[in-house]
Coordinates of C-alpha atoms and ligand atoms in Angstrom, one line a residue:
Chain A
M1 CA -10.4 -66.3 110.1
R2 CA -8.3 -69.2 108.9
P3 CA -6.4 -71.2 111.6
F4 CA -2.9 -70.1 112.4
E5 CA -0.4 -70.8 115.1
Y6 CA 0.0 -68.0 117.6
L7 CA 3.5 -67.1 118.9
A8 CA 4.1 -64.8 121.6
P9 CA 7.9 -63.9 121.9
K10 CA 9.1 -62.6 125.3
D11 CA 11.7 -60.2 123.8
L12 CA 12.8 -58.5 120.6
D13 CA 15.5 -61.2 120.0
E14 CA 13.1 -63.9 120.1
A15 CA 10.7 -62.0 117.8
C16 CA 13.5 -61.5 115.2
S17 CA 14.5 -65.2 115.3
L18 CA 10.9 -66.3 114.9
L19 CA 10.5 -64.0 112.0
S20 CA 13.7 -65.0 110.3
K21 CA 12.6 -68.5 110.6
H22 CA 9.1 -68.2 109.3
R23 CA 9.5 -64.9 107.1
D24 CA 6.6 -64.8 104.4
E25 CA 4.5 -67.3 106.4
A26 CA 4.3 -65.0 109.4
K27 CA 2.5 -61.8 110.2
I28 CA 3.4 -59.4 113.1
L29 CA 0.5 -58.6 115.5
S30 CA 0.8 -55.3 117.4
G31 CA -2.7 -53.8 118.3
G32 CA -4.5 -55.8 115.6
Q33 CA -6.7 -52.9 114.6
S34 CA -5.9 -53.4 111.0
L35 CA -4.6 -56.9 111.0
V36 CA -7.5 -58.6 112.7
A37 CA -9.9 -57.1 110.1
L38 CA -7.6 -58.4 107.2
L39 CA -7.6 -61.8 108.9
R40 CA -11.3 -61.9 109.2
Q41 CA -11.7 -61.0 105.5
R42 CA -9.3 -63.5 104.7
L43 CA -7.1 -61.0 102.7
V44 CA -4.3 -62.3 104.6
S45 CA -4.0 -65.9 105.9
P46 CA -0.6 -66.3 107.6
A47 CA 0.5 -69.7 109.0
Y48 CA 1.9 -67.9 112.1
V49 CA 0.9 -64.8 114.0
I50 CA 3.8 -63.3 115.9
D51 CA 2.3 -61.2 118.6
I52 CA 4.9 -58.6 119.7
R53 CA 2.4 -56.6 121.9
R54 CA 4.0 -57.6 125.1
V55 CA 7.7 -57.4 123.9
P56 CA 9.3 -55.1 126.5
G57 CA 11.1 -51.9 125.8
L58 CA 9.1 -50.7 122.7
D59 CA 6.6 -48.6 124.4
Y60 CA 8.0 -45.0 125.1
I61 CA 8.2 -41.5 124.2
R62 CA 11.7 -40.1 124.8
E63 CA 13.0 -36.6 124.5
D64 CA 16.5 -37.1 123.1
K65 CA 19.0 -34.5 122.5
D66 CA 18.3 -34.1 118.8
G67 CA 14.7 -35.3 118.5
L68 CA 11.9 -37.1 119.9
S69 CA 11.9 -40.8 119.7
I70 CA 8.8 -42.9 119.9
G71 CA 8.7 -46.7 120.3
A72 CA 6.8 -48.8 117.8
L73 CA 4.3 -50.2 120.4
T74 CA 3.3 -46.7 121.7
T75 CA -0.4 -46.4 121.2
H76 CA -2.2 -43.6 119.3
R77 CA -3.7 -42.3 122.6
T78 CA -0.4 -42.1 124.4
V79 CA 0.9 -40.0 121.5
E80 CA -2.3 -37.9 121.4
T81 CA -2.0 -37.1 125.2
S82 CA 1.8 -36.8 125.5
P83 CA 2.9 -33.4 126.9
A84 CA 6.2 -34.0 125.1
V85 CA 4.5 -34.4 121.7
A86 CA 2.2 -31.4 122.5
K87 CA 5.1 -29.3 123.2
R88 CA 7.5 -30.3 120.3
F89 CA 5.2 -31.4 117.6
P90 CA 1.6 -30.1 118.1
M91 CA 0.9 -31.1 114.4
L92 CA 1.3 -34.8 115.4
A93 CA -1.0 -34.5 118.5
E94 CA -3.6 -32.8 116.2
A95 CA -3.2 -35.8 113.6
E96 CA -3.6 -38.4 116.4
H97 CA -6.7 -36.6 117.7
R98 CA -8.7 -37.0 114.4
L99 CA -7.3 -40.6 113.9
A100 CA -10.2 -43.0 114.0
H101 CA -11.9 -42.8 117.6
R102 CA -11.0 -43.4 121.2
Q103 CA -11.2 -47.3 121.1
V104 CA -8.8 -47.7 118.2
R105 CA -6.4 -45.0 119.7
N106 CA -6.5 -47.0 122.9
W107 CA -5.1 -50.2 121.3
G108 CA -3.6 -49.3 118.0
T109 CA 0.1 -48.6 117.7
I110 CA 2.1 -46.2 115.7
G111 CA 4.4 -49.0 114.5
G112 CA 1.3 -51.0 113.3
N113 CA -0.2 -47.8 111.7
L114 CA 3.0 -47.2 109.5
S115 CA 3.7 -50.8 108.7
H116 CA 0.1 -51.1 107.4
A117 CA 0.9 -48.4 105.0
D118 CA -2.6 -47.2 104.4
P119 CA -2.3 -44.2 101.9
G120 CA -4.9 -42.5 104.1
G121 CA -3.0 -43.0 107.2
D122 CA -2.8 -39.9 109.6
L123 CA 0.8 -40.1 110.8
A124 CA 2.8 -40.5 107.6
P125 CA 2.1 -36.9 106.1
S126 CA 3.4 -35.1 109.3
L127 CA 6.3 -37.6 109.8
I128 CA 7.4 -37.0 106.1
A129 CA 7.2 -33.1 106.4
L130 CA 9.1 -33.3 109.7
G131 CA 12.0 -35.5 108.2
A132 CA 11.3 -38.3 110.6
V133 CA 13.2 -41.6 110.2
I134 CA 12.1 -45.2 111.0
K135 CA 14.3 -47.5 112.8
V136 CA 14.1 -51.2 111.9
V137 CA 15.7 -54.3 113.3
S138 CA 16.0 -58.0 112.1
A139 CA 18.3 -61.0 113.1
K140 CA 20.7 -59.7 110.7
G141 CA 20.9 -56.2 112.1
K142 CA 19.5 -52.7 112.2
R143 CA 18.8 -50.0 109.5
T144 CA 17.3 -46.6 109.4
V145 CA 14.9 -45.5 106.7
P146 CA 13.4 -41.9 106.2
V147 CA 9.5 -41.9 106.5
A148 CA 9.6 -40.3 103.0
E149 CA 11.2 -43.5 101.5
F150 CA 9.3 -46.1 103.6
F151 CA 6.1 -46.5 101.5
T152 CA 6.7 -48.2 98.1
D153 CA 3.1 -49.2 96.9
Y154 CA -0.5 -49.6 98.1
L155 CA -0.2 -51.2 101.7
V156 CA 3.5 -52.1 100.9
T157 CA 6.6 -50.7 102.6
V158 CA 10.4 -51.4 102.3
L159 CA 10.2 -53.8 105.2
E160 CA 11.5 -57.1 104.5
P161 CA 9.4 -60.1 105.8
D162 CA 11.9 -60.6 108.7
E163 CA 12.1 -57.0 109.7
I164 CA 10.4 -55.2 112.7
L165 CA 9.6 -51.5 112.9
V166 CA 11.0 -50.6 116.4
E167 CA 11.0 -46.7 116.5
V168 CA 10.2 -43.5 115.0
A169 CA 12.6 -40.8 115.5
I170 CA 11.6 -37.1 114.8
P171 CA 14.3 -34.3 114.6
Y172 CA 13.4 -31.2 116.7
L173 CA 12.4 -28.0 114.6
K174 CA 14.8 -25.4 114.6
A175 CA 13.8 -21.9 116.0
G176 CA 11.8 -20.1 113.3
S177 CA 10.2 -23.3 112.1
G178 CA 6.6 -24.5 112.4
G179 CA 4.2 -27.2 111.1
A180 CA 0.5 -28.0 110.6
Y181 CA -1.5 -30.9 109.4
H182 CA -5.3 -31.3 108.6
K183 CA -7.4 -34.0 107.2
E184 CA -10.4 -33.0 105.4
S185 CA -13.0 -35.8 105.8
I186 CA -16.8 -36.4 105.7
R187 CA -16.8 -36.9 109.4
A188 CA -13.7 -36.1 111.5
G189 CA -12.0 -39.4 112.1
D190 CA -13.2 -40.8 108.7
R191 CA -10.9 -41.6 105.8
P192 CA -9.5 -38.5 104.2
I193 CA -10.8 -36.8 101.1
A194 CA -7.3 -35.3 101.3
A195 CA -4.9 -34.6 104.0
V196 CA -1.8 -32.2 104.0
A197 CA 1.1 -31.7 106.2
A198 CA 3.4 -28.7 105.9
V199 CA 6.6 -27.7 107.7
V200 CA 8.4 -24.4 107.0
S201 CA 11.6 -22.9 108.2
L202 CA 12.0 -19.1 108.2
D203 CA 15.2 -17.2 107.7
G204 CA 14.9 -15.1 110.9
K205 CA 15.5 -11.6 110.0
A206 CA 14.3 -11.4 106.3
G207 CA 11.0 -13.2 106.7
V208 CA 12.2 -15.5 103.8
I209 CA 11.3 -19.1 103.7
K210 CA 14.4 -21.1 104.0
S211 CA 12.9 -24.5 103.2
A212 CA 9.5 -26.1 103.2
R213 CA 8.3 -29.6 103.1
I214 CA 4.8 -30.6 102.2
A215 CA 3.2 -34.1 102.3
L216 CA -0.1 -35.5 101.3
G217 CA -2.4 -38.2 102.6
G218 CA -5.2 -40.0 100.9
V219 CA -4.4 -38.9 97.3
G220 CA -2.3 -41.7 95.9
L221 CA -1.2 -45.3 96.4
T222 CA 1.0 -44.2 99.1
P223 CA 1.4 -41.1 101.4
L224 CA 3.2 -38.7 99.0
E225 CA 5.7 -35.8 99.4
A226 CA 4.8 -32.8 97.1
K227 CA 8.5 -32.2 96.4
E228 CA 8.0 -29.4 93.8
A229 CA 5.4 -27.6 95.9
G230 CA 8.0 -27.6 98.9
K231 CA 10.8 -26.5 96.5
S232 CA 8.8 -23.7 95.0
L233 CA 8.8 -21.9 98.4
A234 CA 12.6 -22.0 99.2
G235 CA 14.3 -18.7 99.2
K236 CA 11.0 -16.8 98.7
K237 CA 9.3 -14.2 100.9
A238 CA 6.2 -15.7 102.4
T239 CA 3.5 -13.8 100.5
A240 CA -0.2 -14.9 99.9
G241 CA 0.9 -15.4 96.3
V242 CA 3.7 -17.9 96.8
V243 CA 1.7 -19.8 99.2
L244 CA -1.3 -19.9 96.8
E245 CA 1.1 -21.1 93.9
A246 CA 2.5 -23.8 96.1
G247 CA -1.1 -25.0 96.6
A248 CA -1.6 -25.2 93.0
I249 CA 1.7 -27.2 92.4
A250 CA 0.6 -29.7 95.3
A251 CA -2.8 -30.1 93.6
R252 CA -1.0 -31.2 90.4
E253 CA 1.5 -33.5 92.3
A254 CA -1.4 -35.4 93.9
Q255 CA -2.4 -38.6 92.4
P256 CA -5.9 -39.2 93.6
T257 CA -8.4 -41.6 92.2
A258 CA -12.2 -41.2 92.3
D259 CA -14.1 -42.9 95.2
V260 CA -16.8 -42.4 97.6
E261 CA -14.6 -39.6 99.2
G262 CA -14.8 -37.5 96.0
S263 CA -13.8 -37.1 92.4
V264 CA -10.3 -36.6 91.2
E265 CA -10.8 -33.0 90.4
Y266 CA -12.5 -32.4 93.9
K267 CA -9.6 -34.1 95.7
R268 CA -7.0 -31.9 93.8
H269 CA -9.0 -28.9 94.7
I270 CA -9.0 -29.8 98.4
V271 CA -5.2 -30.5 98.2
G272 CA -4.7 -26.9 96.9
L273 CA -6.8 -25.3 99.6
L274 CA -5.4 -27.4 102.5
T275 CA -1.9 -26.8 101.3
R276 CA -2.5 -23.1 101.4
D277 CA -4.1 -23.2 104.8
M278 CA -1.6 -25.6 106.3
L279 CA 1.3 -23.3 104.9
N280 CA -0.3 -20.3 106.5
L281 CA -0.8 -22.0 109.9
A282 CA 2.8 -23.4 109.7
L283 CA 4.1 -19.8 109.0
T284 CA 2.3 -18.4 111.9
R285 CA 3.6 -21.0 114.2
A286 CA 7.1 -20.5 112.8
Q287 CA 7.1 -16.8 113.4
S288 CA 5.9 -17.1 116.9
K289 CA 8.9 -19.7 117.7
Chain B
M1 CA -5.3 -75.9 118.4
K2 CA -6.6 -74.7 121.4
M3 CA -4.5 -72.6 123.9
P4 CA -5.3 -71.8 127.6
L5 CA -6.3 -68.2 128.3
Q6 CA -6.4 -66.8 131.8
F7 CA -7.9 -63.5 132.4
R8 CA -10.3 -61.6 134.8
V9 CA -13.8 -60.6 133.8
N10 CA -16.0 -58.5 135.9
G11 CA -13.8 -59.5 138.9
E12 CA -14.0 -63.1 138.3
D13 CA -10.9 -65.2 137.3
Y14 CA -11.5 -67.3 134.2
E15 CA -9.4 -70.1 132.6
V16 CA -10.8 -71.2 129.1
Y17 CA -9.3 -73.0 126.2
V18 CA -9.7 -71.1 123.0
E19 CA -8.4 -71.1 119.4
P20 CA -6.0 -68.3 119.1
W21 CA -8.0 -66.9 116.0
K22 CA -11.0 -66.2 118.0
T23 CA -11.5 -62.6 119.1
L24 CA -12.1 -61.3 122.6
L25 CA -15.7 -60.7 121.5
E26 CA -16.2 -64.3 120.4
V27 CA -14.6 -65.7 123.6
L28 CA -16.9 -63.5 125.8
R29 CA -20.1 -64.2 124.1
D30 CA -19.5 -68.0 123.2
E31 CA -17.2 -69.4 125.8
L32 CA -18.2 -67.2 128.8
E33 CA -21.8 -66.7 127.6
L34 CA -21.6 -63.0 128.5
T35 CA -23.9 -61.9 125.6
G36 CA -24.4 -58.4 126.8
T37 CA -21.5 -57.4 124.6
K38 CA -23.0 -57.1 121.2
A39 CA -21.5 -58.3 117.8
G40 CA -22.3 -55.5 115.2
C41 CA -20.2 -54.6 112.3
L42 CA -17.0 -56.8 113.4
A43 CA -14.8 -54.3 111.6
G44 CA -14.2 -51.7 114.4
E45 CA -16.7 -49.2 113.1
C46 CA -19.8 -49.4 115.2
G47 CA -18.6 -49.8 118.8
T48 CA -21.4 -52.2 120.0
C49 CA -18.7 -54.7 121.1
T50 CA -16.8 -52.2 123.4
V51 CA -15.5 -53.4 126.6
I52 CA -12.9 -52.1 129.1
V53 CA -9.4 -53.7 129.1
D54 CA -7.2 -52.6 131.8
G55 CA -9.3 -49.5 132.2
K56 CA -9.3 -48.5 128.5
A57 CA -12.3 -48.9 126.1
V58 CA -11.4 -51.2 123.3
K59 CA -13.4 -53.0 120.6
S60 CA -13.5 -56.6 121.4
C61 CA -14.1 -57.5 117.8
L62 CA -10.7 -56.2 116.9
M63 CA -8.8 -57.7 119.7
L64 CA -7.4 -61.3 119.3
A65 CA -8.3 -63.4 122.4
P66 CA -4.7 -64.2 123.4
Q67 CA -4.0 -60.5 123.9
A68 CA -6.5 -60.5 126.7
A69 CA -4.4 -63.0 128.6
G70 CA -3.7 -61.8 132.2
R71 CA -5.7 -58.6 131.7
E72 CA -8.7 -57.2 133.6
I73 CA -11.8 -57.1 131.5
M74 CA -15.0 -55.3 132.2
T75 CA -18.3 -55.9 130.4
V76 CA -21.8 -54.4 130.6
E77 CA -22.7 -57.4 133.0
G78 CA -20.1 -56.0 135.4
L79 CA -21.7 -52.7 135.9
A80 CA -24.6 -53.5 138.3
Q81 CA -23.5 -54.3 141.6
G82 CA -25.5 -56.3 144.3
G83 CA -28.7 -56.0 142.2
K84 CA -28.4 -52.3 141.9
L85 CA -27.9 -50.7 138.5
H86 CA -24.8 -48.5 138.0
P87 CA -25.5 -44.8 138.1
L88 CA -24.8 -44.7 134.3
Q89 CA -27.5 -47.5 133.6
Q90 CA -29.9 -45.6 135.9
A91 CA -29.2 -42.3 134.0
F92 CA -29.7 -44.0 130.6
I93 CA -33.1 -45.2 131.8
D94 CA -34.0 -41.8 133.4
H95 CA -33.2 -40.0 130.2
F96 CA -34.8 -42.5 127.6
A97 CA -31.3 -43.0 126.3
F98 CA -32.1 -46.2 124.2
Q99 CA -34.8 -47.5 122.0
C100 CA -33.8 -50.8 120.4
G101 CA -31.0 -50.9 122.9
F102 CA -28.4 -52.8 120.7
C103 CA -25.9 -50.0 120.9
T104 CA -26.3 -49.5 124.8
P105 CA -23.8 -52.0 126.2
G106 CA -21.2 -50.4 124.0
M107 CA -22.4 -46.8 124.8
L108 CA -22.3 -47.7 128.6
M109 CA -18.8 -49.1 128.4
S110 CA -17.4 -46.2 126.5
S111 CA -19.2 -43.8 128.9
K112 CA -17.8 -45.8 132.0
A113 CA -14.3 -45.5 130.7
L114 CA -14.9 -41.9 129.9
L115 CA -16.2 -41.1 133.4
D116 CA -13.3 -43.1 135.1
E117 CA -10.8 -40.9 133.4
N118 CA -12.8 -37.7 133.4
P119 CA -15.5 -37.9 136.1
H120 CA -17.2 -34.4 135.2
P121 CA -16.8 -34.2 131.3
T122 CA -18.2 -31.4 129.3
A123 CA -20.6 -32.1 126.4
D124 CA -17.6 -32.0 124.0
D125 CA -15.7 -34.5 126.0
V126 CA -18.7 -36.8 125.9
K127 CA -19.1 -36.5 122.3
E128 CA -15.3 -37.2 121.9
G129 CA -15.4 -40.2 124.1
L130 CA -18.4 -41.8 122.3
Y131 CA -17.3 -40.9 118.9
G132 CA -16.6 -44.5 118.1
N133 CA -20.2 -45.7 119.1
F134 CA -23.0 -45.6 116.6
C135 CA -26.7 -45.5 117.5
R136 CA -29.3 -45.8 114.7
C137 CA -32.3 -45.0 116.9
T138 CA -31.9 -42.2 119.4
G139 CA -30.2 -39.4 117.5
Y140 CA -27.5 -39.3 120.4
V141 CA -29.0 -36.4 122.2
K142 CA -30.7 -38.4 125.0
I143 CA -27.5 -40.4 125.3
L144 CA -25.5 -37.3 125.7
E145 CA -27.9 -35.9 128.4
A146 CA -27.7 -39.3 130.3
V147 CA -23.9 -39.3 130.4
L148 CA -23.8 -35.6 131.4
A149 CA -26.3 -36.3 134.1
A150 CA -24.2 -39.2 135.4
G151 CA -21.1 -37.2 135.3
A152 CA -22.7 -34.3 137.1
K153 CA -23.5 -36.3 140.1
P154 CA -20.9 -36.6 142.9
R155 CA -19.7 -40.2 142.7
G156 CA -18.4 -42.2 145.6
Ligands
FAD301 C1 -12.5 -48.3 112.6 C2 -11.2 -47.9 112.3 C3 -10.8 -46.5 111.8 C4 -9.5 -46.2 111.6 N1 -9.3 -44.9 111.2 C5 -8.0 -44.4 111.0 C6 -7.7 -43.1 110.7 O1 -8.7 -42.3 110.6 N2 -6.5 -42.8 110.4 C7 -5.4 -43.6 110.6 O2 -4.2 -43.3 110.3 N3 -5.7 -44.9 110.8 C8 -6.9 -45.4 111.0 N4 -7.2 -46.6 111.3 C9 -6.1 -47.7 111.3 C10 -5.3 -47.6 112.6 O3 -4.6 -46.4 113.0 C11 -4.3 -48.8 112.5 O4 -5.1 -49.8 112.2 C12 -3.6 -49.2 113.6 O5 -3.0 -48.0 114.2 C13 -2.7 -50.2 113.4 O6 -1.8 -50.4 114.4 P1 -1.9 -51.9 115.2 O7 -1.0 -51.7 116.2 O8 -3.3 -52.2 115.4 O9 -1.3 -52.9 114.0 P2 -1.8 -54.3 113.5 O10 -3.3 -54.3 113.1 O11 -1.3 -55.2 114.6 O12 -0.7 -54.3 112.3 C14 -0.9 -53.7 111.0 C15 0.1 -54.2 110.2 O13 1.3 -53.8 110.3 C16 2.2 -55.0 110.7 N5 3.0 -54.7 111.9 C17 2.4 -54.3 113.0 N6 3.4 -53.8 113.7 C18 4.7 -53.9 113.2 C19 5.9 -53.7 113.5 N7 6.3 -53.1 114.6 N8 6.9 -53.9 112.6 C20 6.5 -54.3 111.3 N9 5.2 -54.7 111.0 C21 4.3 -54.4 111.9 C22 1.2 -56.2 110.7 O14 1.8 -57.4 110.3 C23 0.1 -55.8 109.9 O15 0.3 -56.2 108.6 C24 -8.5 -47.1 111.5 C25 -8.7 -48.4 112.0 C26 -10.1 -48.8 112.4 C27 -10.4 -50.1 112.8
FES302 S1 -18.6 -55.0 116.4 FE1 -16.9 -54.3 117.1 S2 -17.0 -52.3 116.4 FE2 -18.7 -53.1 115.5
FES303 S1 -30.9 -47.6 120.7 FE1 -31.1 -48.6 118.8 S2 -29.1 -48.4 118.0 FE2 -29.0 -47.1 119.8

């Protein structure tokens, strides 16, 4: 690692003012599960590392009136084992369960995971499909960004150099809604060959799909929303045929590249199958709620 | 520029001066000369560097040393007490759970953290808890047996 100056702000205000002073020359450190590897490989060489790990008030899971709010410094392990997450969003607990392994989940945070913007990250697809938003602060003020609009390029987000991700807020699912997520990988916990999250809302009496959102991981420069696949389901009766068709559309919307995880054709094939399976699981869950 | 770092390791208080770009692994091995913790991949993949920080298994190759300040660290050197091996260490011997031994310190620390949280784990719990630890020799079966045996014993 190249030398840097280590700064440990005692609260969020101090962290914001340090960031607004050092901007591009600084990197935020949360759990370091991605950053330390980047530093070691000298892929990044900041002059300042601003360690927010001990900044108070960013480690919480709160059941608010309209949704679940998760503080940026909440570890993966806390999300994985949270009764509130298990009750409200089982798909998110399942995603966490297959994220890396115990040691990484014990120290890595959800704020760091999203800010790192790995296209194969396990949280983004579910959060996009659930319509979650990210809350950001800086010395200049606050703003809110839908997770679906947060990622702009490979390892790049809409965050300005002086901004800190402070919270993820996930709206509760309405009655008659359900979601599911699965990562297909060589070993569980590995990088995805492809990953798919699906959330559906049913129109109670008619068994008709009111709306659906599908998001993909590991098959593009960023996590992607398969918008056309989602739209294709709206207003349709939930038959095997429409679910299969949505899978075919999602496979076309995926933008995979060939690598050790598989060829372009194979990854598209997996996207199609996973979309079908996750839609079916989401529909089953929606019917039971 | 070096900075002071105070923390507790295996029940002893330490104050060392370290460069903030060192990892906890480097400080343990190079400053404290606790070389039981092994440096393998240095990328968070293999688990040989696993130590317990405030009760949780973490990879010391991915923890920046200043993040350990004020925390309670346990390394493999802290397992044996008063010249007597920890039940997990004894179980690893009894069940032939190592060959070259390079993965063993990390395996032991992941197992310790697991048993502290879940004293009587199932085979699936052990596989889950040790998922981040690679062994290139044993094929894992003996390690699994050792941890299950240590978990089956009543522990005081
Ligand atoms: C062996 C291994 C396997 C992994 N497997 C998976 C996997 O299967 N699935 C998966 O999703 N992830 C995986 N990861 C990645 C892991 O989830 C992330 O590295 C981790 O969660 C990042 O969080 P962190 O707190 O450690 O962030 P850091 O490493 O501290 O930071 C990551 C980046 O985000 C920035 N940052 C951190 N916090 C904030 C904030 N609050 N606001 C703004 N910017 C911030 C940092 O400057 C840095 O650029 C794996 C990592 C390892 C080492
Ligand atoms: S040396 Fe830390 S995980 Fe391999
Ligand atoms: S005993 Fe050799 S790596 Fe596990």
